[in-house]
Coordinates of C-alpha atoms in Angstrom, one line a residue:
X1 CA -6.7 78.7 64.1
X2 CA -9.1 75.7 64.4
X3 CA -6.3 73.1 64.0
X4 CA -4.4 74.9 66.7
X5 CA -7.0 73.7 69.2
X6 CA -6.1 70.1 68.4
X7 CA -2.6 70.9 69.6
X8 CA -3.8 72.5 72.8
X9 CA -5.9 69.5 73.6
X10 CA -2.8 67.3 73.9
X11 CA -2.3 68.9 77.4
X12 CA -6.0 69.8 78.1
X13 CA -7.6 66.5 77.0
X14 CA -9.1 65.7 80.4
X15 CA -10.5 69.2 81.0
X16 CA -14.1 70.0 80.0
X17 CA -13.5 73.8 79.5
X18 CA -10.3 75.5 78.4
X19 CA -10.2 79.2 77.5
X20 CA -9.2 79.7 73.9
X21 CA -10.7 76.3 72.7
X22 CA -14.3 77.2 71.8
X23 CA -14.8 74.4 69.2
X24 CA -13.2 71.7 71.3
X25 CA -15.0 72.8 74.4
X26 CA -18.3 72.6 72.5
X27 CA -17.3 69.2 71.0
X28 CA -16.4 67.8 74.4
X29 CA -19.9 68.8 75.6
X30 CA -21.5 67.3 72.5
X31 CA -19.6 64.0 72.9
X32 CA -20.9 63.8 76.5
X33 CA -24.4 64.8 75.5
X34 CA -24.5 62.2 72.7
X35 CA -22.9 59.6 75.0
X36 CA -20.4 58.5 72.4
X37 CA -18.9 56.1 75.0
X38 CA -22.0 53.9 74.7
X39 CA -20.5 52.6 71.5
X40 CA -16.8 53.7 71.7
X41 CA -14.0 53.3 74.2
X42 CA -12.5 56.7 74.9
X43 CA -9.7 56.9 77.4
X44 CA -10.3 53.4 78.6
X45 CA -14.0 53.8 79.3
X46 CA -17.0 52.8 77.2
X47 CA -18.3 50.0 75.0
X48 CA -16.8 48.2 72.1
X49 CA -19.6 48.3 69.5
X50 CA -17.6 50.9 67.5
X51 CA -13.8 51.4 67.2
X52 CA -11.7 52.5 70.2
X53 CA -11.3 56.3 69.8
X54 CA -8.7 56.8 72.5
X55 CA -5.9 57.5 70.1
X56 CA -7.9 58.0 66.9
X57 CA -5.8 61.1 66.0
X58 CA -2.7 58.8 65.6
X59 CA -4.2 57.2 62.5
X60 CA -1.9 57.9 59.6
X61 CA -3.6 59.7 56.7
X62 CA -2.5 56.9 54.3
X63 CA -4.6 54.5 56.3
X64 CA -7.8 56.5 56.0
X65 CA -10.2 54.8 53.5
X66 CA -12.0 57.2 51.2
X67 CA -15.0 55.6 49.4
X68 CA -15.0 55.5 45.6
X69 CA -17.8 58.2 45.6
X70 CA -15.5 60.7 47.5
X71 CA -15.4 64.0 45.5
X72 CA -13.8 66.3 48.0
X73 CA -10.1 66.8 48.7
X74 CA -8.9 63.6 50.5
X75 CA -8.1 65.0 53.9
X76 CA -8.4 63.4 57.3
X77 CA -10.3 66.4 58.6
X78 CA -12.7 66.1 55.6
X79 CA -13.2 62.4 56.2
X80 CA -14.1 63.0 59.9
X81 CA -16.5 65.8 59.1
X82 CA -18.3 63.8 56.4
X83 CA -18.4 60.8 58.8
X84 CA -20.1 62.8 61.5
X85 CA -22.5 64.3 58.9
X86 CA -23.4 61.0 57.3
X87 CA -21.6 57.9 58.6
X88 CA -23.1 55.5 56.0
X89 CA -21.7 57.7 53.1
X90 CA -18.1 57.1 54.4
X91 CA -18.3 53.7 56.1
X92 CA -21.1 51.7 54.4
X93 CA -22.8 49.3 56.8
X94 CA -21.6 51.1 59.9
X95 CA -23.8 50.9 62.9
X96 CA -23.2 54.6 63.7
X97 CA -26.4 56.4 63.1
X98 CA -26.8 59.8 61.6
X99 CA -27.1 62.5 64.3
X100 CA -28.7 65.9 63.8
X101 CA -25.3 67.7 64.1
X102 CA -24.8 71.3 62.9
X103 CA -21.8 72.1 60.7
X104 CA -20.1 73.7 63.7
X105 CA -20.7 70.5 65.7
X106 CA -19.1 68.3 63.1
X107 CA -16.0 70.5 62.6
X108 CA -15.6 70.5 66.4
X109 CA -16.1 66.8 66.8
X110 CA -13.7 66.1 63.9
X111 CA -11.0 68.3 65.5
X112 CA -11.6 66.6 68.9
X113 CA -11.1 63.1 67.5
X114 CA -8.0 64.3 65.6
X115 CA -6.6 65.7 68.8
X116 CA -6.8 62.3 70.6
X117 CA -3.1 61.3 70.1
X118 CA -0.5 59.6 72.2
X119 CA 1.7 62.3 73.7
X120 CA 4.7 62.2 76.0
X121 CA 4.5 65.3 78.2
X122 CA 6.4 65.9 81.4
X123 CA 3.9 65.3 84.2
X124 CA 4.5 68.9 85.4
X125 CA 3.0 70.1 82.2
X126 CA -0.2 68.2 82.4
X127 CA -3.0 70.4 83.9
X128 CA -5.0 68.9 86.8

């Protein structure tokens, strides 16, 4: 059910609150609260200290780098969760600091980042 929210966000990306998307709604609020765009470009806005996250969900799983110390199943969701929990453990030398996220926060943020994909939707389908 959680991964379904990433599909829903293809249409509802620009909306802060969408019924039926509790994790992504919370993650969107958390991303605003933590001001992720102070370091990352998201939807064309933000700074370039960190990678552009606008279409981060398009990254092919084969291009996700798992450190040699990785002991969990090598999934993109797992990589994002661990990155939000402890950025240095996944990307040594990263400037991203460790935030006091809850487990729910990191799952929601991981799903949010994974939902940011290029989509071709008829304009009539995109909510205003």
